PDB file of C-alpha atoms in Angstrom:
ATOM      1  CA  UNK A   1      16.875  10.068  -3.232  1.00  0.00           C
ATOM      2  CA  UNK A   2      15.108  12.434  -0.582  1.00  0.00           C
ATOM      3  CA  UNK A   3      16.379  12.497   3.159  1.00  0.00           C
ATOM      4  CA  UNK A   4      13.900  10.479   3.843  1.00  0.00           C
ATOM      5  CA  UNK A   5      14.005   7.559   1.528  1.00  0.00           C
ATOM      6  CA  UNK A   6      17.973   6.768   2.852  1.00  0.00           C
ATOM      7  CA  UNK A   7      16.666   5.867   6.291  1.00  0.00           C
ATOM      8  CA  UNK A   8      14.033   3.270   3.919  1.00  0.00           C
ATOM      9  CA  UNK A   9      10.853   3.041   5.609  1.00  0.00           C
ATOM     10  CA  UNK A  10      10.068   4.184   8.113  1.00  0.00           C
ATOM     11  CA  UNK A  11       7.203   0.853   9.002  1.00  0.00           C
ATOM     12  CA  UNK A  12       9.540  -2.512   8.354  1.00  0.00           C
ATOM     13  CA  UNK A  13       9.088  -5.135   9.958  1.00  0.00           C
ATOM     14  CA  UNK A  14      12.871  -5.766  11.870  1.00  0.00           C
ATOM     15  CA  UNK A  15      13.470  -9.389  10.979  1.00  0.00           C
ATOM     16  CA  UNK A  16      16.811 -11.051  12.576  1.00  0.00           C
ATOM     17  CA  UNK A  17      16.750 -14.593  11.905  1.00  0.00           C
ATOM     18  CA  UNK A  18      17.323 -16.702   8.306  1.00  0.00           C
ATOM     19  CA  UNK A  19      14.267 -16.965   6.661  1.00  0.00           C
ATOM     20  CA  UNK A  20      12.095 -19.831   8.147  1.00  0.00           C
ATOM     21  CA  UNK A  21      10.996 -21.317   4.437  1.00  0.00           C
ATOM     22  CA  UNK A  22      11.462 -20.875   0.997  1.00  0.00           C
ATOM     23  CA  UNK A  23       8.606 -18.682  -0.301  1.00  0.00           C
ATOM     24  CA  UNK A  24      10.140 -16.402   2.693  1.00  0.00           C
ATOM     25  CA  UNK A  25      13.331 -16.034   0.708  1.00  0.00           C
ATOM     26  CA  UNK A  26      11.359 -15.137  -2.043  1.00  0.00           C
ATOM     27  CA  UNK A  27       9.543 -12.731  -0.831  1.00  0.00           C
ATOM     28  CA  UNK A  28      12.442 -10.643   1.249  1.00  0.00           C
ATOM     29  CA  UNK A  29      14.118 -11.453  -2.490  1.00  0.00           C
ATOM     30  CA  UNK A  30      10.358  -9.797  -4.548  1.00  0.00           C
ATOM     31  CA  UNK A  31      10.477  -7.068  -1.718  1.00  0.00           C
ATOM     32  CA  UNK A  32      13.920  -5.829  -2.812  1.00  0.00           C
ATOM     33  CA  UNK A  33      13.007  -5.404  -6.778  1.00  0.00           C
ATOM     34  CA  UNK A  34       9.946  -3.932  -6.325  1.00  0.00           C
ATOM     35  CA  UNK A  35      12.036  -0.970  -3.615  1.00  0.00           C
ATOM     36  CA  UNK A  36      14.380  -1.029  -6.755  1.00  0.00           C
ATOM     37  CA  UNK A  37      11.569   0.418  -9.114  1.00  0.00           C
ATOM     38  CA  UNK A  38       9.848   2.748  -6.587  1.00  0.00           C
ATOM     39  CA  UNK A  39      13.158   3.560  -5.047  1.00  0.00           C
ATOM     40  CA  UNK A  40      15.094   4.349  -8.348  1.00  0.00           C
ATOM     41  CA  UNK A  41      14.388   6.307 -11.341  1.00  0.00           C
ATOM     42  CA  UNK A  42      17.121   5.503 -13.429  1.00  0.00           C
ATOM     43  CA  UNK A  43      15.729   1.694 -13.111  1.00  0.00           C
ATOM     44  CA  UNK A  44      12.140   2.747 -13.943  1.00  0.00           C
ATOM     45  CA  UNK A  45      14.181   4.296 -17.202  1.00  0.00           C
ATOM     46  CA  UNK A  46      16.086   1.154 -17.643  1.00  0.00           C
ATOM     47  CA  UNK A  47      12.715  -0.834 -17.300  1.00  0.00           C
ATOM     48  CA  UNK A  48      10.707   1.169 -19.694  1.00  0.00           C
ATOM     49  CA  UNK A  49      14.105   1.256 -22.605  1.00  0.00           C
ATOM     50  CA  UNK A  50      14.727  -2.485 -22.030  1.00  0.00           C
ATOM     51  CA  UNK A  51      10.332  -2.474 -22.643  1.00  0.00           C
ATOM     52  CA  UNK A  52      10.902  -0.602 -26.105  1.00  0.00           C
ATOM     53  CA  UNK A  53      13.711  -2.971 -27.189  1.00  0.00           C
ATOM     54  CA  UNK A  54      11.674  -6.113 -26.484  1.00  0.00           C
ATOM     55  CA  UNK A  55       8.438  -4.730 -28.306  1.00  0.00           C
ATOM     56  CA  UNK A  56      11.504  -3.181 -31.544  1.00  0.00           C
ATOM     57  CA  UNK A  57      12.029  -6.974 -32.016  1.00  0.00           C
ATOM     58  CA  UNK A  58       9.431  -8.177 -31.919  1.00  0.00           C
ATOM     59  CA  UNK A  59       8.072  -5.971 -34.302  1.00  0.00           C
ATOM     60  CA  UNK A  60      11.239  -6.731 -36.381  1.00  0.00           C
ATOM     61  CA  UNK A  61      11.874 -10.825 -35.525  1.00  0.00           C
ATOM     62  CA  UNK A  62      14.671 -10.757 -35.262  1.00  0.00           C
ATOM     63  CA  UNK A  63      16.834 -14.191 -34.712  1.00  0.00           C
ATOM     64  CA  UNK A  64      17.156 -16.399 -31.828  1.00  0.00           C
ATOM     65  CA  UNK A  65      21.175 -15.566 -31.487  1.00  0.00           C
ATOM     66  CA  UNK A  66      20.062 -11.941 -31.992  1.00  0.00           C
ATOM     67  CA  UNK A  67      17.644 -12.433 -28.960  1.00  0.00           C
ATOM     68  CA  UNK A  68      20.283 -13.554 -26.909  1.00  0.00           C
ATOM     69  CA  UNK A  69      22.459 -11.052 -26.786  1.00  0.00           C
ATOM     70  CA  UNK A  70      19.977  -8.394 -26.609  1.00  0.00           C
ATOM     71  CA  UNK A  71      18.721 -10.383 -22.869  1.00  0.00           C
ATOM     72  CA  UNK A  72      22.375 -10.249 -21.920  1.00  0.00           C
ATOM     73  CA  UNK A  73      22.705  -6.584 -22.484  1.00  0.00           C
ATOM     74  CA  UNK A  74      19.210  -5.523 -20.424  1.00  0.00           C
ATOM     75  CA  UNK A  75      20.362  -8.031 -17.632  1.00  0.00           C
ATOM     76  CA  UNK A  76      23.809  -6.189 -17.209  1.00  0.00           C
ATOM     77  CA  UNK A  77      22.127  -3.064 -17.135  1.00  0.00           C
ATOM     78  CA  UNK A  78      20.151  -4.129 -14.633  1.00  0.00           C
ATOM     79  CA  UNK A  79      22.437  -6.229 -12.536  1.00  0.00           C
ATOM     80  CA  UNK A  80      24.589  -3.120 -12.466  1.00  0.00           C
ATOM     81  CA  UNK A  81      21.861  -1.199 -11.751  1.00  0.00           C
ATOM     82  CA  UNK A  82      21.371  -3.367  -8.374  1.00  0.00           C
ATOM     83  CA  UNK A  83      24.788  -3.473  -7.287  1.00  0.00           C
ATOM     84  CA  UNK A  84      24.542   0.616  -7.763  1.00  0.00           C
ATOM     85  CA  UNK A  85      21.783   0.939  -5.632  1.00  0.00           C
ATOM     86  CA  UNK A  86      23.661  -1.526  -3.414  1.00  0.00           C
ATOM     87  CA  UNK A  87      26.200  -0.024  -3.220  1.00  0.00           C
ATOM     88  CA  UNK A  88      24.410   3.365  -2.464  1.00  0.00           C
ATOM     89  CA  UNK A  89      22.888   2.062   0.125  1.00  0.00           C
ATOM     90  CA  UNK A  90      25.577   0.093   2.318  1.00  0.00           C
ATOM     91  CA  UNK A  91      27.359   3.816   1.251  1.00  0.00           C
ATOM     92  CA  UNK A  92      24.618   5.684   3.187  1.00  0.00           C
ATOM     93  CA  UNK A  93      24.428   3.428   6.453  1.00  0.00           C
ATOM     94  CA  UNK A  94      28.181   3.466   7.045  1.00  0.00           C
ATOM     95  CA  UNK A  95      28.993   7.025   6.434  1.00  0.00           C
ATOM     96  CA  UNK A  96      24.932   9.093   6.942  1.00  0.00           C
ATOM     97  CA  UNK A  97      25.160  12.245   6.303  1.00  0.00           C
ATOM     98  CA  UNK A  98      28.502  12.985   6.630  1.00  0.00           C
ATOM     99  CA  UNK A  99      31.501  12.668   3.694  1.00  0.00           C
ATOM    100  CA  UNK A 100      33.654  10.206   3.298  1.00  0.00           C
ATOM    101  CA  UNK A 101      36.109  10.285   0.118  1.00  0.00           C
ATOM    102  CA  UNK A 102      36.163   6.736   0.317  1.00  0.00           C
ATOM    103  CA  UNK A 103      32.413   6.075   0.191  1.00  0.00           C
ATOM    104  CA  UNK A 104      32.408   9.151  -2.529  1.00  0.00           C
ATOM    105  CA  UNK A 105      35.191   6.645  -4.918  1.00  0.00           C
ATOM    106  CA  UNK A 106      32.535   3.400  -4.084  1.00  0.00           C
ATOM    107  CA  UNK A 107      29.062   5.673  -5.680  1.00  0.00           C
ATOM    108  CA  UNK A 108      31.202   7.263  -8.886  1.00  0.00           C
ATOM    109  CA  UNK A 109      32.818   3.240  -9.057  1.00  0.00           C
ATOM    110  CA  UNK A 110      29.140   1.184  -9.067  1.00  0.00           C
ATOM    111  CA  UNK A 111      27.913   4.545 -10.961  1.00  0.00           C
ATOM    112  CA  UNK A 112      30.106   3.981 -13.586  1.00  0.00           C
ATOM    113  CA  UNK A 113      29.755   0.667 -13.971  1.00  0.00           C
ATOM    114  CA  UNK A 114      26.041   0.911 -14.665  1.00  0.00           C
ATOM    115  CA  UNK A 115      27.295   3.991 -17.456  1.00  0.00           C
ATOM    116  CA  UNK A 116      29.934   0.960 -18.854  1.00  0.00           C
ATOM    117  CA  UNK A 117      27.177  -1.885 -18.787  1.00  0.00           C
ATOM    118  CA  UNK A 118      24.816   0.789 -20.746  1.00  0.00           C
ATOM    119  CA  UNK A 119      27.641   1.675 -23.430  1.00  0.00           C
ATOM    120  CA  UNK A 120      27.779  -2.410 -23.516  1.00  0.00           C
ATOM    121  CA  UNK A 121      23.575  -2.627 -24.117  1.00  0.00           C
ATOM    122  CA  UNK A 122      23.690   0.345 -26.601  1.00  0.00           C
ATOM    123  CA  UNK A 123      26.386  -1.143 -28.725  1.00  0.00           C
ATOM    124  CA  UNK A 124      24.857  -4.112 -28.849  1.00  0.00           C
ATOM    125  CA  UNK A 125      21.528  -2.773 -29.574  1.00  0.00           C
ATOM    126  CA  UNK A 126      23.413  -0.637 -32.425  1.00  0.00           C
ATOM    127  CA  UNK A 127      24.285  -3.757 -33.988  1.00  0.00           C
ATOM    128  CA  UNK A 128      21.784  -5.543 -33.950  1.00  0.00           C
ATOM    129  CA  UNK A 129      19.162  -3.103 -35.204  1.00  0.00           C
ATOM    130  CA  UNK A 130      21.680  -1.593 -37.247  1.00  0.00           C
ATOM    131  CA  UNK A 131      20.773  -3.262 -40.348  1.00  0.00           C
ATOM    132  CA  UNK A 132      17.032  -3.144 -39.911  1.00  0.00           C
ATOM    133  CA  UNK A 133      16.975   0.859 -39.536  1.00  0.00           C
ATOM    134  CA  UNK A 134      20.042   1.427 -41.290  1.00  0.00           C
ATOM    135  CA  UNK A 135      20.680  -0.481 -44.276  1.00  0.00           C
ATOM    136  CA  UNK A 136      22.668   1.586 -45.815  1.00  0.00           C
ATOM    137  CA  UNK A 137      25.939   1.451 -43.211  1.00  0.00           C
ATOM    138  CA  UNK A 138      26.461  -2.440 -44.033  1.00  0.00           C
ATOM    139  CA  UNK A 139      29.350  -0.727 -46.803  1.00  0.00           C
ATOM    140  CA  UNK A 140      31.267   0.351 -44.487  1.00  0.00           C
ATOM    141  CA  UNK A 141      32.316  -2.759 -42.317  1.00  0.00           C
TER     142      UNK A 141
END
């Protein structure tokens, strides 16, 4: 993120009261998802990777149980990226442009959670798609 994006959008409408309606709450949630897709390059990459995996799953006609695992893997990666972005924003808000060792730990652990989730998703993808693309490996396990 560049230094301008760290401080957030310049034309944000300030709201200090609770949301008045469900639709207002939903609007803020959708705005948050949009901000994540706009601001975070890695989230766009995860989104593209998810679309590719879903396309391959449709192409290979994977079963219902396999779809369940694919959806869980995608969900875990996306949620990890959400949490990572939240941690980064909160840490940046608190420490600003200063360095603090605890801020580094918080950001590094949050990023590590994303990496861990991605490794999990890759393992799930390999287990599901291996029979379709590497059938000779079936004899190994």
